[in-house]
Amino acid sequence: MTLPLILFYAFGAILIGSALAVVTARNSVHAALWLVLTFFTSACIWLLLHAEFLAIVLVLVYVGAVMVLFLFVVMMLDVKVAPLREGFVRHLPVGLLVAGVMLAEMLGLIGFGKLNEGGALVDAAAAQGLSNTEWLGRTLFSDYILPFEIAAVILTVAIIAAVALTLRHRPNVRSQDPSAQAAVRSQDRIRIVEIASANKETP
Amino acid sequence: MIDQIQHAWTWLHSDAASAVLIFTTIKILLITVPLILCVAFFTLWERKVIGWMQVRKGPTYIGKGILQPFADVFKLLFKELIIPSEANRVLFYLAPLLALVPAFAAWSVIPFDAQVVLSNSNAGLLFLLAMTSMGVYGIILAGWASNSKYAFLGAMRAAAQMVSYEIAMGFSIVGVLIAAGSLNLTRIVEAQAGNGGMFEWFWLPLLPLFVIYFISGVAETNRAPFDVSEGESEIVAGFHVEYAGSAFALFFLAEYANMILICFLASILFLGGWLSPFPESWGLVGTAGWWWLLLKANFFAFLYLWFRATFPRYRYDQIMRLGWKVFIPITIVWVLVTGIMVYCGWLLPGE
């Protein structure tokens, strides 16, 4: 057993263990944290495969941003776990079915790839003598520029749609206008009035 | 020098694996120990500078004030760890560690001189972004695990603020990437070298990104004037209100390590790292070296203190407005401008 193989099995064991803990944890905050560990461990496995760009982006996007927002929501909502767990046994067959179909698809895809390649997969980046990050950048922005841009447009449309769905202009809401607040001058708030002093009367 | 000793060791014991392990540990200690000392003296300097700005003297008693940080550290270490009775014990202990580990891990890719770097990674900048974005877990877990209203409010504010300002920070780094043509921090500094001294650095063509990067850095580390997550006058001490003793010291260490990291990064990305501000032909003052990097980082560290002594705290909604409605549009526009500059040949990537 070489060191990378030992590390792979160690990470794999942690990955499966934490993924199981996500669905079995009683506390929803704990479940979200186990999911963080799952993402982090899969990033470690990708690092073992020399896919450093994908691994770091996984940590950056999923661990650093998506799961933070997830935790944010889970902590704010007072989710009662017991009612959620009642449906566990009832939904188990459906879950197993979905998992089984996914497993068959993955095996089919990997088997198909193996048959097509006829052996071990070739590291395209190493073949060209580039680092993984550089190769990915060049390939994305030259060979796959159209799919890449289409994906970007679809995501932008989704963001705008989400904003448009939640944006409601309600009348009679007293809200602040920060630019007006920042642009205020002392003359607008205070007026100095000259008042002639009263005539002095001799006592 | 350490590399030569490592080669000698490998040759003497004919065992490369143990040599790598031992010497990497030594290198890590060579970074972390001075970093912790820097944090200690940074706190002293902060109290002194703010004192002088407010016409006070700052700490003067223990070793004429110089040994004050050590007194603080020993006080914190010998204090009792108090845990709220309804707190989540595991997460309560885990949170300070989760804040500290990314803050220190990020230092592994920082180059201090042309060849002096622990890990000369090709994706160094991305690694830095990933590590700094993980620091927020310590804060939100501390807030949640303490089971206290004030801590929870502070954690929520910190999480929202850090996620928002990360975007502006990421975009300003994208501008540097376009200008340097590399994710490797050493190559980013080398891309800023040239005969013009300080006018070859990226701060000039990327001026809006430079300003936004440092302000976002201040917001990302939750320092004044963006320190609503601690907000003493509103929510006591924010996310670490329930922490005492050494657990609080860890949060303190993580916050200051992150601040110094932002200072170093701003110097490396925009002010030419260890390069001299003067042209190379000027002899000694034109020689590049680590002392320039320390000088530049010191300048940014002073800015942190200056901000704290000068600006009142931002209102929470204005922080969000500044991040989303001002910084992000400006950075997106300037990334486009940088792209056009490179396309037209006004800015040659990697030179």
PDB file of N, CA and C in Angstrom, chain B residues 255-328:
ATOM      1  N   GLU B 255      -8.157  36.615  15.082  1.00  0.00           N
ATOM      2  CA  GLU B 255      -8.545  37.904  14.507  1.00  0.00           C
ATOM      3  C   GLU B 255      -7.314  38.704  14.102  1.00  0.00           C
ATOM      4  N   TYR B 256      -6.295  38.744  14.991  1.00  0.00           N
ATOM      5  CA  TYR B 256      -5.114  39.542  14.672  1.00  0.00           C
ATOM      6  C   TYR B 256      -4.258  38.888  13.598  1.00  0.00           C
ATOM      7  N   ALA B 257      -4.202  37.522  13.583  1.00  0.00           N
ATOM      8  CA  ALA B 257      -3.463  36.843  12.512  1.00  0.00           C
ATOM      9  C   ALA B 257      -4.114  37.151  11.169  1.00  0.00           C
ATOM     10  N   ASN B 258      -5.449  37.188  11.140  1.00  0.00           N
ATOM     11  CA  ASN B 258      -6.149  37.525   9.902  1.00  0.00           C
ATOM     12  C   ASN B 258      -5.876  38.959   9.476  1.00  0.00           C
ATOM     13  N   MET B 259      -5.823  39.879  10.459  1.00  0.00           N
ATOM     14  CA  MET B 259      -5.543  41.273  10.118  1.00  0.00           C
ATOM     15  C   MET B 259      -4.168  41.405   9.486  1.00  0.00           C
ATOM     16  N   ILE B 260      -3.159  40.744  10.109  1.00  0.00           N
ATOM     17  CA  ILE B 260      -1.792  40.846   9.566  1.00  0.00           C
ATOM     18  C   ILE B 260      -1.737  40.189   8.197  1.00  0.00           C
ATOM     19  N   LEU B 261      -2.530  39.110   8.017  1.00  0.00           N
ATOM     20  CA  LEU B 261      -2.579  38.450   6.709  1.00  0.00           C
ATOM     21  C   LEU B 261      -3.102  39.404   5.639  1.00  0.00           C
ATOM     22  N   ILE B 262      -4.165  40.140   5.964  1.00  0.00           N
ATOM     23  CA  ILE B 262      -4.721  41.090   4.987  1.00  0.00           C
ATOM     24  C   ILE B 262      -3.677  42.162   4.661  1.00  0.00           C
ATOM     25  N   CYS B 263      -2.919  42.616   5.670  1.00  0.00           N
ATOM     26  CA  CYS B 263      -1.872  43.618   5.438  1.00  0.00           C
ATOM     27  C   CYS B 263      -0.824  43.076   4.473  1.00  0.00           C
ATOM     28  N   PHE B 264      -0.386  41.823   4.705  1.00  0.00           N
ATOM     29  CA  PHE B 264       0.620  41.225   3.821  1.00  0.00           C
ATOM     30  C   PHE B 264       0.069  41.065   2.418  1.00  0.00           C
ATOM     31  N   LEU B 265      -1.199  40.606   2.337  1.00  0.00           N
ATOM     32  CA  LEU B 265      -1.771  40.354   1.013  1.00  0.00           C
ATOM     33  C   LEU B 265      -1.924  41.639   0.225  1.00  0.00           C
ATOM     34  N   ALA B 266      -2.377  42.699   0.884  1.00  0.00           N
ATOM     35  CA  ALA B 266      -2.522  43.975   0.181  1.00  0.00           C
ATOM     36  C   ALA B 266      -1.167  44.428  -0.340  1.00  0.00           C
ATOM     37  N   SER B 267      -0.090  44.211   0.456  1.00  0.00           N
ATOM     38  CA  SER B 267       1.253  44.600  -0.003  1.00  0.00           C
ATOM     39  C   SER B 267       1.707  43.736  -1.176  1.00  0.00           C
ATOM     40  N   ILE B 268       1.401  42.415  -1.107  1.00  0.00           N
ATOM     41  CA  ILE B 268       1.884  41.515  -2.150  1.00  0.00           C
ATOM     42  C   ILE B 268       1.116  41.737  -3.456  1.00  0.00           C
ATOM     43  N   LEU B 269      -0.212  41.887  -3.340  1.00  0.00           N
ATOM     44  CA  LEU B 269      -1.025  41.949  -4.565  1.00  0.00           C
ATOM     45  C   LEU B 269      -0.921  43.304  -5.248  1.00  0.00           C
ATOM     46  N   PHE B 270      -0.829  44.391  -4.471  1.00  0.00           N
ATOM     47  CA  PHE B 270      -0.930  45.705  -5.098  1.00  0.00           C
ATOM     48  C   PHE B 270       0.322  46.564  -4.932  1.00  0.00           C
ATOM     49  N   LEU B 271       1.125  46.302  -3.915  1.00  0.00           N
ATOM     50  CA  LEU B 271       2.289  47.158  -3.681  1.00  0.00           C
ATOM     51  C   LEU B 271       3.612  46.434  -3.917  1.00  0.00           C
ATOM     52  N   GLY B 272       3.600  45.417  -4.782  1.00  0.00           N
ATOM     53  CA  GLY B 272       4.859  44.814  -5.217  1.00  0.00           C
ATOM     54  C   GLY B 272       5.612  44.009  -4.184  1.00  0.00           C
ATOM     55  N   GLY B 273       4.965  43.525  -3.123  1.00  0.00           N
ATOM     56  CA  GLY B 273       5.598  42.615  -2.172  1.00  0.00           C
ATOM     57  C   GLY B 273       6.950  43.082  -1.682  1.00  0.00           C
ATOM     58  N   TRP B 274       7.987  42.263  -1.966  1.00  0.00           N
ATOM     59  CA  TRP B 274       9.331  42.579  -1.462  1.00  0.00           C
ATOM     60  C   TRP B 274      10.113  43.481  -2.409  1.00  0.00           C
ATOM     61  N   LEU B 275       9.466  43.990  -3.480  1.00  0.00           N
ATOM     62  CA  LEU B 275      10.188  44.863  -4.417  1.00  0.00           C
ATOM     63  C   LEU B 275      10.394  46.237  -3.800  1.00  0.00           C
ATOM     64  N   SER B 276      11.469  46.898  -4.239  1.00  0.00           N
ATOM     65  CA  SER B 276      11.772  48.228  -3.711  1.00  0.00           C
ATOM     66  C   SER B 276      10.944  49.282  -4.449  1.00  0.00           C
ATOM     67  N   PRO B 277      10.482  50.323  -3.743  1.00  0.00           N
ATOM     68  CA  PRO B 277       9.726  51.379  -4.429  1.00  0.00           C
ATOM     69  C   PRO B 277      10.585  52.212  -5.362  1.00  0.00           C
ATOM     70  N   PHE B 278      11.920  52.082  -5.265  1.00  0.00           N
ATOM     71  CA  PHE B 278      12.817  52.887  -6.099  1.00  0.00           C
ATOM     72  C   PHE B 278      13.357  52.034  -7.241  1.00  0.00           C
ATOM     73  N   PRO B 279      13.768  52.662  -8.357  1.00  0.00           N
ATOM     74  CA  PRO B 279      14.321  51.885  -9.470  1.00  0.00           C
ATOM     75  C   PRO B 279      15.572  51.130  -9.039  1.00  0.00           C
ATOM     76  N   GLU B 280      15.830  49.997  -9.701  1.00  0.00           N
ATOM     77  CA  GLU B 280      16.961  49.145  -9.327  1.00  0.00           C
ATOM     78  C   GLU B 280      18.302  49.857  -9.489  1.00  0.00           C
ATOM     79  N   SER B 281      18.348  50.859 -10.384  1.00  0.00           N
ATOM     80  CA  SER B 281      19.612  51.527 -10.667  1.00  0.00           C
ATOM     81  C   SER B 281      20.056  52.427  -9.514  1.00  0.00           C
ATOM     82  N   TRP B 282      19.203  52.601  -8.483  1.00  0.00           N
ATOM     83  CA  TRP B 282      19.557  53.499  -7.380  1.00  0.00           C
ATOM     84  C   TRP B 282      20.433  52.851  -6.323  1.00  0.00           C
ATOM     85  N   GLY B 283      20.945  51.670  -6.609  1.00  0.00           N
ATOM     86  CA  GLY B 283      21.864  51.041  -5.670  1.00  0.00           C
ATOM     87  C   GLY B 283      21.158  50.396  -4.495  1.00  0.00           C
ATOM     88  N   LEU B 284      21.609  50.720  -3.280  1.00  0.00           N
ATOM     89  CA  LEU B 284      21.134  50.001  -2.098  1.00  0.00           C
ATOM     90  C   LEU B 284      19.642  50.176  -1.866  1.00  0.00           C
ATOM     91  N   VAL B 285      19.114  51.411  -2.010  1.00  0.00           N
ATOM     92  CA  VAL B 285      17.689  51.610  -1.750  1.00  0.00           C
ATOM     93  C   VAL B 285      16.831  50.971  -2.827  1.00  0.00           C
ATOM     94  N   GLY B 286      17.447  50.623  -3.982  1.00  0.00           N
ATOM     95  CA  GLY B 286      16.682  49.992  -5.051  1.00  0.00           C
ATOM     96  C   GLY B 286      16.698  48.477  -4.972  1.00  0.00           C
ATOM     97  N   THR B 287      17.383  47.918  -3.960  1.00  0.00           N
ATOM     98  CA  THR B 287      17.485  46.467  -3.847  1.00  0.00           C
ATOM     99  C   THR B 287      16.206  45.897  -3.249  1.00  0.00           C
ATOM    100  N   ALA B 288      15.712  44.816  -3.876  1.00  0.00           N
ATOM    101  CA  ALA B 288      14.516  44.168  -3.355  1.00  0.00           C
ATOM    102  C   ALA B 288      14.878  43.306  -2.153  1.00  0.00           C
ATOM    103  N   GLY B 289      13.955  43.184  -1.207  1.00  0.00           N
ATOM    104  CA  GLY B 289      14.240  42.355  -0.043  1.00  0.00           C
ATOM    105  C   GLY B 289      13.033  42.297   0.870  1.00  0.00           C
ATOM    106  N   TRP B 290      13.071  41.331   1.826  1.00  0.00           N
ATOM    107  CA  TRP B 290      11.905  41.105   2.667  1.00  0.00           C
ATOM    108  C   TRP B 290      11.574  42.325   3.498  1.00  0.00           C
ATOM    109  N   TRP B 291      12.599  43.203   3.796  1.00  0.00           N
ATOM    110  CA  TRP B 291      12.326  44.358   4.666  1.00  0.00           C
ATOM    111  C   TRP B 291      11.299  45.299   4.024  1.00  0.00           C
ATOM    112  N   TRP B 292      11.277  45.364   2.697  1.00  0.00           N
ATOM    113  CA  TRP B 292      10.264  46.210   2.047  1.00  0.00           C
ATOM    114  C   TRP B 292       8.866  45.680   2.315  1.00  0.00           C
ATOM    115  N   LEU B 293       8.731  44.317   2.237  1.00  0.00           N
ATOM    116  CA  LEU B 293       7.424  43.703   2.493  1.00  0.00           C
ATOM    117  C   LEU B 293       6.963  44.026   3.910  1.00  0.00           C
ATOM    118  N   LEU B 294       7.886  43.900   4.878  1.00  0.00           N
ATOM    119  CA  LEU B 294       7.515  44.184   6.273  1.00  0.00           C
ATOM    120  C   LEU B 294       7.121  45.647   6.433  1.00  0.00           C
ATOM    121  N   LEU B 295       7.852  46.534   5.743  1.00  0.00           N
ATOM    122  CA  LEU B 295       7.562  47.964   5.834  1.00  0.00           C
ATOM    123  C   LEU B 295       6.164  48.266   5.303  1.00  0.00           C
ATOM    124  N   LYS B 296       5.847  47.671   4.141  1.00  0.00           N
ATOM    125  CA  LYS B 296       4.530  47.899   3.537  1.00  0.00           C
ATOM    126  C   LYS B 296       3.423  47.330   4.417  1.00  0.00           C
ATOM    127  N   ALA B 297       3.661  46.096   4.945  1.00  0.00           N
ATOM    128  CA  ALA B 297       2.653  45.485   5.808  1.00  0.00           C
ATOM    129  C   ALA B 297       2.439  46.328   7.058  1.00  0.00           C
ATOM    130  N   ASN B 298       3.530  46.912   7.578  1.00  0.00           N
ATOM    131  CA  ASN B 298       3.424  47.777   8.749  1.00  0.00           C
ATOM    132  C   ASN B 298       2.551  48.989   8.464  1.00  0.00           C
ATOM    133  N   PHE B 299       2.688  49.530   7.248  1.00  0.00           N
ATOM    134  CA  PHE B 299       1.884  50.680   6.861  1.00  0.00           C
ATOM    135  C   PHE B 299       0.398  50.326   6.920  1.00  0.00           C
ATOM    136  N   PHE B 300       0.042  49.155   6.328  1.00  0.00           N
ATOM    137  CA  PHE B 300      -1.375  48.763   6.338  1.00  0.00           C
ATOM    138  C   PHE B 300      -1.857  48.481   7.755  1.00  0.00           C
ATOM    139  N   ALA B 301      -0.965  47.864   8.572  1.00  0.00           N
ATOM    140  CA  ALA B 301      -1.342  47.592   9.958  1.00  0.00           C
ATOM    141  C   ALA B 301      -1.632  48.900  10.692  1.00  0.00           C
ATOM    142  N   PHE B 302      -0.840  49.925  10.381  1.00  0.00           N
ATOM    143  CA  PHE B 302      -1.082  51.232  11.006  1.00  0.00           C
ATOM    144  C   PHE B 302      -2.421  51.794  10.545  1.00  0.00           C
ATOM    145  N   LEU B 303      -2.770  51.559   9.243  1.00  0.00           N
ATOM    146  CA  LEU B 303      -4.067  52.040   8.746  1.00  0.00           C
ATOM    147  C   LEU B 303      -5.220  51.452   9.561  1.00  0.00           C
ATOM    148  N   TYR B 304      -5.106  50.143   9.894  1.00  0.00           N
ATOM    149  CA  TYR B 304      -6.130  49.498  10.718  1.00  0.00           C
ATOM    150  C   TYR B 304      -6.358  50.289  12.004  1.00  0.00           C
ATOM    151  N   LEU B 305      -5.243  50.645  12.663  1.00  0.00           N
ATOM    152  CA  LEU B 305      -5.342  51.330  13.954  1.00  0.00           C
ATOM    153  C   LEU B 305      -5.878  52.745  13.767  1.00  0.00           C
ATOM    154  N   TRP B 306      -5.416  53.376  12.694  1.00  0.00           N
ATOM    155  CA  TRP B 306      -5.844  54.741  12.391  1.00  0.00           C
ATOM    156  C   TRP B 306      -7.363  54.765  12.172  1.00  0.00           C
ATOM    157  N   PHE B 307      -7.855  53.796  11.379  1.00  0.00           N
ATOM    158  CA  PHE B 307      -9.307  53.699  11.143  1.00  0.00           C
ATOM    159  C   PHE B 307     -10.033  53.570  12.470  1.00  0.00           C
ATOM    160  N   ARG B 308      -9.495  52.693  13.343  1.00  0.00           N
ATOM    161  CA  ARG B 308     -10.203  52.409  14.579  1.00  0.00           C
ATOM    162  C   ARG B 308     -10.293  53.650  15.452  1.00  0.00           C
ATOM    163  N   ALA B 309      -9.237  54.460  15.419  1.00  0.00           N
ATOM    164  CA  ALA B 309      -9.249  55.643  16.271  1.00  0.00           C
ATOM    165  C   ALA B 309     -10.031  56.782  15.638  1.00  0.00           C
ATOM    166  N   THR B 310     -10.333  56.697  14.332  1.00  0.00           N
ATOM    167  CA  THR B 310     -10.907  57.835  13.629  1.00  0.00           C
ATOM    168  C   THR B 310     -12.391  57.693  13.333  1.00  0.00           C
ATOM    169  N   PHE B 311     -12.817  56.539  12.796  1.00  0.00           N
ATOM    170  CA  PHE B 311     -14.177  56.454  12.260  1.00  0.00           C
ATOM    171  C   PHE B 311     -15.159  55.907  13.274  1.00  0.00           C
ATOM    172  N   PRO B 312     -16.389  56.459  13.287  1.00  0.00           N
ATOM    173  CA  PRO B 312     -17.442  55.847  14.094  1.00  0.00           C
ATOM    174  C   PRO B 312     -17.949  54.583  13.410  1.00  0.00           C
ATOM    175  N   ARG B 313     -18.586  53.693  14.158  1.00  0.00           N
ATOM    176  CA  ARG B 313     -19.040  52.416  13.610  1.00  0.00           C
ATOM    177  C   ARG B 313     -20.143  52.624  12.574  1.00  0.00           C
ATOM    178  N   TYR B 314     -20.053  51.867  11.492  1.00  0.00           N
ATOM    179  CA  TYR B 314     -21.090  51.899  10.459  1.00  0.00           C
ATOM    180  C   TYR B 314     -22.400  51.368  11.012  1.00  0.00           C
ATOM    181  N   ARG B 315     -23.504  51.913  10.473  1.00  0.00           N
ATOM    182  CA  ARG B 315     -24.804  51.326  10.808  1.00  0.00           C
ATOM    183  C   ARG B 315     -24.942  50.060   9.979  1.00  0.00           C
ATOM    184  N   TYR B 316     -25.664  49.046  10.511  1.00  0.00           N
ATOM    185  CA  TYR B 316     -25.641  47.735   9.878  1.00  0.00           C
ATOM    186  C   TYR B 316     -26.141  47.770   8.429  1.00  0.00           C
ATOM    187  N   ASP B 317     -27.267  48.475   8.164  1.00  0.00           N
ATOM    188  CA  ASP B 317     -27.803  48.477   6.798  1.00  0.00           C
ATOM    189  C   ASP B 317     -26.859  49.201   5.839  1.00  0.00           C
ATOM    190  N   GLN B 318     -26.087  50.167   6.378  1.00  0.00           N
ATOM    191  CA  GLN B 318     -25.161  50.877   5.494  1.00  0.00           C
ATOM    192  C   GLN B 318     -23.957  50.022   5.127  1.00  0.00           C
ATOM    193  N   ILE B 319     -23.570  49.102   6.040  1.00  0.00           N
ATOM    194  CA  ILE B 319     -22.507  48.154   5.690  1.00  0.00           C
ATOM    195  C   ILE B 319     -22.936  47.321   4.503  1.00  0.00           C
ATOM    196  N   MET B 320     -24.173  46.806   4.577  1.00  0.00           N
ATOM    197  CA  MET B 320     -24.677  45.954   3.502  1.00  0.00           C
ATOM    198  C   MET B 320     -24.794  46.743   2.203  1.00  0.00           C
ATOM    199  N   ARG B 321     -25.250  47.996   2.315  1.00  0.00           N
ATOM    200  CA  ARG B 321     -25.407  48.818   1.118  1.00  0.00           C
ATOM    201  C   ARG B 321     -24.043  49.065   0.473  1.00  0.00           C
ATOM    202  N   LEU B 322     -23.042  49.388   1.310  1.00  0.00           N
ATOM    203  CA  LEU B 322     -21.703  49.651   0.782  1.00  0.00           C
ATOM    204  C   LEU B 322     -21.148  48.420   0.057  1.00  0.00           C
ATOM    205  N   GLY B 323     -21.334  47.251   0.664  1.00  0.00           N
ATOM    206  CA  GLY B 323     -20.796  46.041   0.062  1.00  0.00           C
ATOM    207  C   GLY B 323     -21.466  45.686  -1.253  1.00  0.00           C
ATOM    208  N   TRP B 324     -22.801  45.649  -1.226  1.00  0.00           N
ATOM    209  CA  TRP B 324     -23.522  45.118  -2.389  1.00  0.00           C
ATOM    210  C   TRP B 324     -23.755  46.171  -3.462  1.00  0.00           C
ATOM    211  N   LYS B 325     -24.082  47.399  -3.070  1.00  0.00           N
ATOM    212  CA  LYS B 325     -24.497  48.378  -4.076  1.00  0.00           C
ATOM    213  C   LYS B 325     -23.382  49.301  -4.524  1.00  0.00           C
ATOM    214  N   VAL B 326     -22.283  49.366  -3.777  1.00  0.00           N
ATOM    215  CA  VAL B 326     -21.192  50.256  -4.183  1.00  0.00           C
ATOM    216  C   VAL B 326     -19.985  49.447  -4.644  1.00  0.00           C
ATOM    217  N   PHE B 327     -19.485  48.560  -3.756  1.00  0.00           N
ATOM    218  CA  PHE B 327     -18.227  47.874  -4.057  1.00  0.00           C
ATOM    219  C   PHE B 327     -18.353  46.879  -5.198  1.00  0.00           C
ATOM    220  N   ILE B 328     -19.389  46.042  -5.176  1.00  0.00           N
ATOM    221  CA  ILE B 328     -19.484  44.988  -6.194  1.00  0.00           C
ATOM    222  C   ILE B 328     -19.638  45.576  -7.593  1.00  0.00           C
TER     223      ILE B 328
END
